[in-house]
Coordinates of C-alpha atoms in Angstrom, one line a residue:
X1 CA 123.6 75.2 90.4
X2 CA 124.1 77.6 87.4
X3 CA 123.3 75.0 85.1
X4 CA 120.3 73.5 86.8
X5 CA 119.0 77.1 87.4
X6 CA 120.2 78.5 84.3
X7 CA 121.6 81.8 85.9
X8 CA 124.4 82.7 83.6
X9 CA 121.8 82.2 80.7
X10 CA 119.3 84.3 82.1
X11 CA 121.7 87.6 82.5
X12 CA 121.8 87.1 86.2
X13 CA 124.7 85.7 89.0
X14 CA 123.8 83.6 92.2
X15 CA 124.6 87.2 94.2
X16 CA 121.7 89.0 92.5
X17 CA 119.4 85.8 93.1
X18 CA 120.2 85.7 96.8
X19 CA 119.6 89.5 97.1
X20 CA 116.7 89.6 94.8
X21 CA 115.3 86.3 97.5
X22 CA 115.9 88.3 100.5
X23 CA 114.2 91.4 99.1
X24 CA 111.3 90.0 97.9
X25 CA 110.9 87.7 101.3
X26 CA 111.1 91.4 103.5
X27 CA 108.6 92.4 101.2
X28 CA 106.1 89.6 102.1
X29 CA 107.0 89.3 105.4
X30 CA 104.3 90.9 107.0
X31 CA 101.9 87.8 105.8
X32 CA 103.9 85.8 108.8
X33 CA 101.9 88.5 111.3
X34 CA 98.7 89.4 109.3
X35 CA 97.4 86.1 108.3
X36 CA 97.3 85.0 111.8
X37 CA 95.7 87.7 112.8
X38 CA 92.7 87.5 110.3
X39 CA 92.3 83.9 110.7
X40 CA 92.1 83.6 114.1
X41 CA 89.0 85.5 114.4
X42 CA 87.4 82.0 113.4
X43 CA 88.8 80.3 116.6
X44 CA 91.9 79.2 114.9
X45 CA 95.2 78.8 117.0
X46 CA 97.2 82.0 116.2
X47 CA 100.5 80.5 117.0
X48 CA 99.5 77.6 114.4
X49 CA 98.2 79.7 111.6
X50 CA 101.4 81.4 112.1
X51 CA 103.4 77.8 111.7
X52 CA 101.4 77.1 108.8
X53 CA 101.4 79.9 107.1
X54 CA 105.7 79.7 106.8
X55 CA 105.8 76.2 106.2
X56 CA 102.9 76.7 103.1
X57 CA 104.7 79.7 102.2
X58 CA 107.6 77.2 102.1
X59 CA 106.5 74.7 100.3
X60 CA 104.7 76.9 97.1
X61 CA 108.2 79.2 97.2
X62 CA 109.9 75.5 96.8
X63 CA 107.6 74.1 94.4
X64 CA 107.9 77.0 91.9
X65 CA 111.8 77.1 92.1
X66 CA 112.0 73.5 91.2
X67 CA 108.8 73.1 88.9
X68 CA 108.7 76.5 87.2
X69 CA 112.5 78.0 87.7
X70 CA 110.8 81.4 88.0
X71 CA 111.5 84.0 90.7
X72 CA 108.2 84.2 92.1
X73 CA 107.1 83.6 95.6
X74 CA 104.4 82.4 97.5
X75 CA 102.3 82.4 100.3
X76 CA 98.6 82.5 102.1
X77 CA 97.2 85.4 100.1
X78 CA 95.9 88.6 101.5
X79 CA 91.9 88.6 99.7
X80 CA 91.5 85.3 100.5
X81 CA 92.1 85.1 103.7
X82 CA 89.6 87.9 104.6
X83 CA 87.3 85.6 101.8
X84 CA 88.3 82.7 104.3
X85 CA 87.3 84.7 107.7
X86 CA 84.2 86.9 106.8
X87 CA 82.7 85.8 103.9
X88 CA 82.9 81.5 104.6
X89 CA 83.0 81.5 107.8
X90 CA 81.0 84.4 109.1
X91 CA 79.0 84.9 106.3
X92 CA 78.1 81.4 105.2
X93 CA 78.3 79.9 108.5
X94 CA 81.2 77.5 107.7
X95 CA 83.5 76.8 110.9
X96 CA 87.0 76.9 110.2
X97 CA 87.4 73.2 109.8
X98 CA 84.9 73.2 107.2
X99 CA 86.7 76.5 105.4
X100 CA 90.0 74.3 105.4
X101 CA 88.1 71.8 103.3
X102 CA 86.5 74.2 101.1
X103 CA 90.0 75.8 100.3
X104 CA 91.5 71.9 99.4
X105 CA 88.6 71.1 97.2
X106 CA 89.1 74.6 95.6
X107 CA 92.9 73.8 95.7
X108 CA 92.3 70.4 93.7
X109 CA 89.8 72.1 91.5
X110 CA 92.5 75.0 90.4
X111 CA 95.2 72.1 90.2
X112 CA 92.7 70.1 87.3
X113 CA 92.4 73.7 86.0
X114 CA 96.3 74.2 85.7
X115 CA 96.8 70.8 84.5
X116 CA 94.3 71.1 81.6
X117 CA 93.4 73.2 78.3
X118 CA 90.4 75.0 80.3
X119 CA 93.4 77.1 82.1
X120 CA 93.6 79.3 79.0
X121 CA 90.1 79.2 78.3
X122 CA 89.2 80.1 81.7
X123 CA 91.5 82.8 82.4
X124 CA 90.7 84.5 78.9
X125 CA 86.3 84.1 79.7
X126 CA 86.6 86.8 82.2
X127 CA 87.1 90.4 80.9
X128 CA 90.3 92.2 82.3
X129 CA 88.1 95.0 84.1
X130 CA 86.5 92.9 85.9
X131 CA 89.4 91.2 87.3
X132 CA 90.6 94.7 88.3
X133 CA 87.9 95.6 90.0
X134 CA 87.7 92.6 92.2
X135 CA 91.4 93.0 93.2
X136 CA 90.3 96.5 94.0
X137 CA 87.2 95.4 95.8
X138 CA 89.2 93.7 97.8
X139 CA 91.6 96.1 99.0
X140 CA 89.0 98.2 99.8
X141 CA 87.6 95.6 101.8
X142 CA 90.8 94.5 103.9
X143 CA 91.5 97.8 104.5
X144 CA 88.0 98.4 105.9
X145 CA 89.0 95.1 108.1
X146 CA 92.0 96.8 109.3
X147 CA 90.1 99.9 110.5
X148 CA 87.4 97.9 112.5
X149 CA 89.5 95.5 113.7
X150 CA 91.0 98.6 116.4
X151 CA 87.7 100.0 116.1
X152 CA 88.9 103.4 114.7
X153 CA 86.0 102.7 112.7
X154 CA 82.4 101.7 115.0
X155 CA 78.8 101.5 114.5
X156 CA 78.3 102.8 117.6
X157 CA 76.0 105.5 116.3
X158 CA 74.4 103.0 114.0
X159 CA 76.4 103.9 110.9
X160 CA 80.0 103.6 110.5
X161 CA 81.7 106.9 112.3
X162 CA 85.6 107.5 113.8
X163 CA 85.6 106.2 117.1
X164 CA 88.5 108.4 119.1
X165 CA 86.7 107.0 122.2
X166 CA 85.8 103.3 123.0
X167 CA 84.1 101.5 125.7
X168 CA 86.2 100.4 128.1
X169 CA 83.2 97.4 129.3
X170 CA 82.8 98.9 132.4
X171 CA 80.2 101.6 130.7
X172 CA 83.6 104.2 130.4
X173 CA 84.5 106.8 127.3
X174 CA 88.2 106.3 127.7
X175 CA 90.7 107.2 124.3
X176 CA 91.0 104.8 122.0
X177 CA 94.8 104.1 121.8
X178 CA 94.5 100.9 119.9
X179 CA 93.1 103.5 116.7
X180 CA 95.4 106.0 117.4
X181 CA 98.3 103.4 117.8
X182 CA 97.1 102.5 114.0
X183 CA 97.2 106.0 112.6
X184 CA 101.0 106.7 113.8
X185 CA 101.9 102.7 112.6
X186 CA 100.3 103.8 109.3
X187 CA 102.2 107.3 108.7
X188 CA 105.2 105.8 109.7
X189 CA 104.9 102.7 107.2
X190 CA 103.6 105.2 104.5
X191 CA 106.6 107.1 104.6
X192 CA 108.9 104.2 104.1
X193 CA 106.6 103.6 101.4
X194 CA 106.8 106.8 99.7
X195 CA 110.9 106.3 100.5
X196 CA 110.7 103.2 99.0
X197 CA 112.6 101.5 102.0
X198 CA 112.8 97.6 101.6
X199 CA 110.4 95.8 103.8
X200 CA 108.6 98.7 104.8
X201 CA 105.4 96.9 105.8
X202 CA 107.8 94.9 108.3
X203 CA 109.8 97.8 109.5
X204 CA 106.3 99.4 110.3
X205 CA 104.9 96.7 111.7
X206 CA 108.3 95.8 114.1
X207 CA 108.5 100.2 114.9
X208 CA 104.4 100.2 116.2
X209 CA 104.7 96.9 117.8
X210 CA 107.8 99.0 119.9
X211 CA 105.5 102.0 120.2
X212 CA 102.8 100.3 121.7
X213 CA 104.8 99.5 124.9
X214 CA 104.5 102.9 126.4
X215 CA 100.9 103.1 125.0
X216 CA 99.3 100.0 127.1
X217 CA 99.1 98.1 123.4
X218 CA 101.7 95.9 123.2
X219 CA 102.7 93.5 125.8
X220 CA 105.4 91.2 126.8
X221 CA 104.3 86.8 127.4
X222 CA 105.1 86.4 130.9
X223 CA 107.2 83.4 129.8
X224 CA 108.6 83.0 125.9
X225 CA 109.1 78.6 125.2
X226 CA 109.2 77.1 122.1
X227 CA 106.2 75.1 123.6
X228 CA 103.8 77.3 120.9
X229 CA 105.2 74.5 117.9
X230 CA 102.6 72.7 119.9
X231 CA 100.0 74.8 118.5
X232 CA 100.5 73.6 115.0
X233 CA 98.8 70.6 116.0
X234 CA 95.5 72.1 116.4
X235 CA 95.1 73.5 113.0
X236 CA 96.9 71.2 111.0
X237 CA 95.3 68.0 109.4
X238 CA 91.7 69.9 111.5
X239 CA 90.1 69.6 107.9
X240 CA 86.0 68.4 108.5
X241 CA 85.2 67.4 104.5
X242 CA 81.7 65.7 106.0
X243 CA 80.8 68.7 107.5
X244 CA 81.0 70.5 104.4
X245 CA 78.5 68.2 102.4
X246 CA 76.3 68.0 105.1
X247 CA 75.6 71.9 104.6
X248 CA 74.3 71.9 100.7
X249 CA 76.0 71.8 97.6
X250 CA 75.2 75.2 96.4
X251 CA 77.0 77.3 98.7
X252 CA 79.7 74.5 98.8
X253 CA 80.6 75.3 94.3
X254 CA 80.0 78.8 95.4
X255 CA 82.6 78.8 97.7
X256 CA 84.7 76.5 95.9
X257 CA 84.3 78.2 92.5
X258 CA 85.0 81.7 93.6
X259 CA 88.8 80.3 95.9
X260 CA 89.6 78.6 92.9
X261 CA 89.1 81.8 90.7
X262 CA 90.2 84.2 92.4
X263 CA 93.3 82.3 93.0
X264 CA 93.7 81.6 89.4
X265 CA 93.1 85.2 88.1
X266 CA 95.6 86.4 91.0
X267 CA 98.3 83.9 90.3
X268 CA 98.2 84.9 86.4
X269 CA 97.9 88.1 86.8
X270 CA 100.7 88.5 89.3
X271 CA 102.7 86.4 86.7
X272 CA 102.1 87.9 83.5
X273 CA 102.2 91.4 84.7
X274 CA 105.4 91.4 86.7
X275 CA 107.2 89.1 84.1
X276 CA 106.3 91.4 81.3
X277 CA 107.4 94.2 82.9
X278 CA 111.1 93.4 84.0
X279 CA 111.0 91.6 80.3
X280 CA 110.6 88.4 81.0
X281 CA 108.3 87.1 78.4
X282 CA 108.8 85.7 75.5
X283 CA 107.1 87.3 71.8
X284 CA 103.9 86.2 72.7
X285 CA 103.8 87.8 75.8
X286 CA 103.8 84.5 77.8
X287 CA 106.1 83.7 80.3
X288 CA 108.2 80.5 80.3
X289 CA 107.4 78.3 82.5
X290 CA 104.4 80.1 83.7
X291 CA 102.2 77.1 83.4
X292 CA 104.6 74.9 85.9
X293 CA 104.4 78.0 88.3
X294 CA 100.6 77.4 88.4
X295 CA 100.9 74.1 88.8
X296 CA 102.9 74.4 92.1
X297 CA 100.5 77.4 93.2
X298 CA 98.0 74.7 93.4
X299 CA 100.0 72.2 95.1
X300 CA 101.0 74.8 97.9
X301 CA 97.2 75.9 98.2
X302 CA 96.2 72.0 98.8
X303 CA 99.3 71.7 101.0
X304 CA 98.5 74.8 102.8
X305 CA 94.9 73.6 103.7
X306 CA 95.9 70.2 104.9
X307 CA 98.7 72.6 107.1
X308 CA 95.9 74.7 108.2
X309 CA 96.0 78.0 106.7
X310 CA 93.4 80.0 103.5
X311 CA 94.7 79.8 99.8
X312 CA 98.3 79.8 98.9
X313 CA 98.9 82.4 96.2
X314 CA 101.8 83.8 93.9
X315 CA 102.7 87.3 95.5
X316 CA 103.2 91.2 94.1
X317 CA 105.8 91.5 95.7
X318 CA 107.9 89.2 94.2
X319 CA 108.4 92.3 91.6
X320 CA 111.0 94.0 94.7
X321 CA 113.4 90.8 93.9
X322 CA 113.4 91.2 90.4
X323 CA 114.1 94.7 90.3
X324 CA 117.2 93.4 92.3
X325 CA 118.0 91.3 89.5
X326 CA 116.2 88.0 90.3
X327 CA 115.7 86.0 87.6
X328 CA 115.3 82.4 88.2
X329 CA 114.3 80.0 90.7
X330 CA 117.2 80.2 93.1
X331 CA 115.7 83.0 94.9
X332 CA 112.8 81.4 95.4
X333 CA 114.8 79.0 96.9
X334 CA 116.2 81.7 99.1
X335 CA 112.6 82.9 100.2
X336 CA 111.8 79.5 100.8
X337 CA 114.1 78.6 103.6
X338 CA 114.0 82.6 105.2
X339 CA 110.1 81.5 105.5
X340 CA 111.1 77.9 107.1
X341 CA 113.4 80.1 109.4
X342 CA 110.6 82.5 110.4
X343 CA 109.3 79.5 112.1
X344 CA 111.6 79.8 115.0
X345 CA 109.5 83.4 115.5
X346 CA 106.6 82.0 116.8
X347 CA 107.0 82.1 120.1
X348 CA 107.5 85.9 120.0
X349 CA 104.7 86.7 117.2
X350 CA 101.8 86.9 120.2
X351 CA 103.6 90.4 120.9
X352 CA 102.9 91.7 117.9
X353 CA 99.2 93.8 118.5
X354 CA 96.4 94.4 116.2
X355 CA 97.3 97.6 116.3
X356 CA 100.5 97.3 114.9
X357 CA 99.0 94.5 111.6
X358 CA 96.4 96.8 111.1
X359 CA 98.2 100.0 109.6
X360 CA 99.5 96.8 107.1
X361 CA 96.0 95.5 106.2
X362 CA 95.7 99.5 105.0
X363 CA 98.7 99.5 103.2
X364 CA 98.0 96.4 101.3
X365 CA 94.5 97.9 100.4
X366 CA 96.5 100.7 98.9
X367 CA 98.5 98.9 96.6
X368 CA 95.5 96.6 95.4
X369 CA 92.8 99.8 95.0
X370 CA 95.5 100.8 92.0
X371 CA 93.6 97.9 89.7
X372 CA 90.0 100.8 89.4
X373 CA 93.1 102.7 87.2
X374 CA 92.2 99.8 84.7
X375 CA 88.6 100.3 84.4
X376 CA 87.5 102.4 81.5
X377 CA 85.0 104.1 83.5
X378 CA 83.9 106.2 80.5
X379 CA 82.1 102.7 79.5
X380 CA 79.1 102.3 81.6
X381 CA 78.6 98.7 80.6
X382 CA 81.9 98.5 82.3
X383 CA 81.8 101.1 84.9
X384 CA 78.5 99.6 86.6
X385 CA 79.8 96.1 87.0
X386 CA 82.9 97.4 88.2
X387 CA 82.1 99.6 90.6
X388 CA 79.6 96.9 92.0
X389 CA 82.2 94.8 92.3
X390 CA 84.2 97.6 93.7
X391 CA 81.6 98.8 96.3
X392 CA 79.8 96.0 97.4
X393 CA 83.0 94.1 98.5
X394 CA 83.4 96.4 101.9
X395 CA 79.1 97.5 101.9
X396 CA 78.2 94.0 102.2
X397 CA 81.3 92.8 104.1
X398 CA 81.6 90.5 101.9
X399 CA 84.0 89.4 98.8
X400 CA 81.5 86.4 97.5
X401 CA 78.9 89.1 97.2
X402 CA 81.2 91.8 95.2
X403 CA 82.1 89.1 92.5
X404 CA 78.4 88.1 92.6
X405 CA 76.8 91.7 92.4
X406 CA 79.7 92.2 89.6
X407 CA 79.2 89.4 87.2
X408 CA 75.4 89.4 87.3
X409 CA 75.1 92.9 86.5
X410 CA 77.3 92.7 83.3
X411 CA 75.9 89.8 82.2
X412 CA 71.9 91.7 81.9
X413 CA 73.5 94.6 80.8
X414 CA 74.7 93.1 77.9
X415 CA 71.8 91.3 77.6
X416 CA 69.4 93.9 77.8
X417 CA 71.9 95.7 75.1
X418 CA 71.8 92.7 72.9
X419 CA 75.3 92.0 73.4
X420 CA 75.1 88.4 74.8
X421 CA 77.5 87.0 72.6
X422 CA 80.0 89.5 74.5
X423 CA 79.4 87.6 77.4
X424 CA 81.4 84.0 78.1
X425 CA 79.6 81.3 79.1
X426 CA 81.7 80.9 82.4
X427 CA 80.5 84.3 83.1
X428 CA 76.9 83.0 82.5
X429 CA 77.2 80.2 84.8
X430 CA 78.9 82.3 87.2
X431 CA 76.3 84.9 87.5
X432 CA 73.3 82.1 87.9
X433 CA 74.6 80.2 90.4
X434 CA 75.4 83.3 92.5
X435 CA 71.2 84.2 91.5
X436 CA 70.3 80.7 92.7
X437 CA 72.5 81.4 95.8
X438 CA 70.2 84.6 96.8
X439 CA 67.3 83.2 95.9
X440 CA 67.7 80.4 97.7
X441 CA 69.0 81.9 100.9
X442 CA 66.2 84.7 101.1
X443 CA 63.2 81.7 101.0

């Protein structure tokens, strides 16, 4: 094991990788509950999102051990599943079948990309402040999810407004306890944030779940069976590729393009930045192995669609395991098969209330609002396409749109400053298929 892994080489010890695995699989944890949760809003089976969403989780955490021998995990990315729910489905009209197909093609697409010398070229064409402001955007945006989704925020009025009292459907004002269930499951998970308690999303999520009880939110099955495995069977292997073409081939590389990059510029990021940090790189700032790990981030993301569940993705939080002293692809490994056990949690998850996910949709959109700190906002040729991207991500309920509104904006700007040449073509391309989109959508 220490040879294969190369543990003693790397300045670690299989104790520090197994602590470092079960760290960093607390940390993520809460994607076992929240995916689910977000996906099933398209009709999905909750119990078999959940089912997929380990055994993807799984498989990428596996796949990167072996491929890449780098302590980073994965699993269905938060972003993209929102992307998956609200902007393909409910925005583009996609049912979820179709969705599953879109995020395979875009799976295979980001796989071609890893595979090939247009990975470097790709991932450099974008500027870095605008892939800031779209992981941003997109905390805003889940977090905006999380407060409708117990209607603490409502357009009752007309515009969005604090809702302390709901309809109960019988024409009723009563108090909304699923919102106020929310607030308490999000002070309580902050301040295990702020004490920097391991697994603090879980804890949070496990503490409101118990607090719900006396509040009406949460409720006990009147029977717990492991019949919910089941379930798995009408998500996975559900993917309708036909369907897909049948509805255009614009919105189709629209929807395909922006998975795959997203994906892309998430994975890298998340590896670069966290590898670099706990000084992982090599002189060049690159991090060994890095191009396997992408590799098997596209494999779990085709894997994970066939399985029934939105983009496989490299994780932030893999960062808690390395600070534990992680450093090779045994604790992946270790993440790997604490995600495979998860399964057996299933038939308990449908507990588990929206109150109690939301308060983590919130503090996900926390940690991912910290990329505006990379804008240089004193540049207005950056400052407008970022906060474009920023803003129109939760105005226009819609992530597709925020990347859209984003590129195209720098892209005249420039123009219209006679910069084109700072522009990449991908950027180009980007921005006029989004404008052909629009156009073709408001005829």
């Amino acid at each position: 094991m220490d040879k294969f892994f190369k543990i003693s080489e790397r300045g670690s010890s299989v104790r520090a990788e197994i602590v470092g695995g079960v760290t960093t699989f607390f940390a993520m944890a809460y994607i076992i509950f929240v995916n689910p949760g977000l996906l099933s809003q398209t009709g999905m089976n909750s119990n078999g999102v959940m089912l997929a969403t380990c055994i993807s989780a799984a498989i990428g955490c596996l796949l990167t051990a072996l491929l890449a021998n780098a302590p980073f995990a994965q699993a269905p990315g938060m972003g993209l599943n929102a992307f998956f729910t609200f902007t393909v489905c409910f925005g583009m009209g996609y049912t979820w079948q179709e969705a599953l197909a879109i995020v395979l093609l875009s799976g295979i697409l980001f796989l071609v990309i890893a595979v090939s010398p247009l990975r470097s070229k790709i991932i450099s064409s974008i500027p870095a402040f605008l892939k800031s402001a779209i992981s941003a955007g997109i905390g805003l945006f889940i977090a905006f999810i999380g407060l409708l989704n117990v209607k603490l925020v409502g357009f009752g009025a007309g515009v969005p407004a604090l809702q302390f009292l709901v309809d109960d459907g019988a024409g009723n004002m009563v108090a909304n306890t699923a919102g106020i269930l929310t607030i308490i499951g999000l002070l309580i998970t902050a301040i295990l944030m702020a004490y920097k308690v391991k697994g603090a999303i879980v804890i949070g999520i496990i503490i409101t779940t118990i607090i719900g009880f006396p509040m009406g939110q949460t409720h006990l099955p009147d029977a717990i069976t492991m019949s919910v495995f089941k379930d798995f069977g009408e998500v996975a292997f559900k993917l309708d590729i036909p369907g897909v073409m049948a509805k255009g081939i614009l919105p189709l590389v629209t929807a395909v393009i922006s998975f795959a990059l997203v994906d892309c510029f998430d994975t890298v990021g998340t590896l670069i930045g966290t590898a670099k940090n706990a000084g992982m790189t090599d002189k060049n700032g690159n991090l060994p192995g890095g191009d396997r790990a992408l590799i098997a981030d596209a494999i779990a993301t085709c894997c994970g669609a066939c399985l029934g569940t939105s983009t496989v993705t490299t994780f932030v939080e893999s960062s808690t395991g390395i600070s534990e002293g992680a450093r090779t692809g045994l604790s992946s490994i270790v993440v790997g098969v604490l995600f495979l056990l998860a399964c057996l949690l299933a038939p308990v998850a449908g507990i588990i209330p929206s109150a109690a996910t939301a308060p983590a949709l919130i503090i996900v959109g926390v940690l991912m609002i910290r990329g505006a700190t990379e804008v240089n906002w004193g540049d207005f040729e950056e400052a407008c396409p970022a906060f474009l991207t920023i803003a129109m991500m939760p105005f226009a309920y819609s992530i597709s749109d925020g990347i859209g509104f984003g590129f195209i904006s720098y892209s005249i700007i420039k123009l219209a400053r006679g910069k084109a040449k700072d522009v990449p073509v991908l950027v180009y391309i980007i921005s006029v298929l989004f404008i052909l989109k629009y156009v073709l959508t408001s005829i």
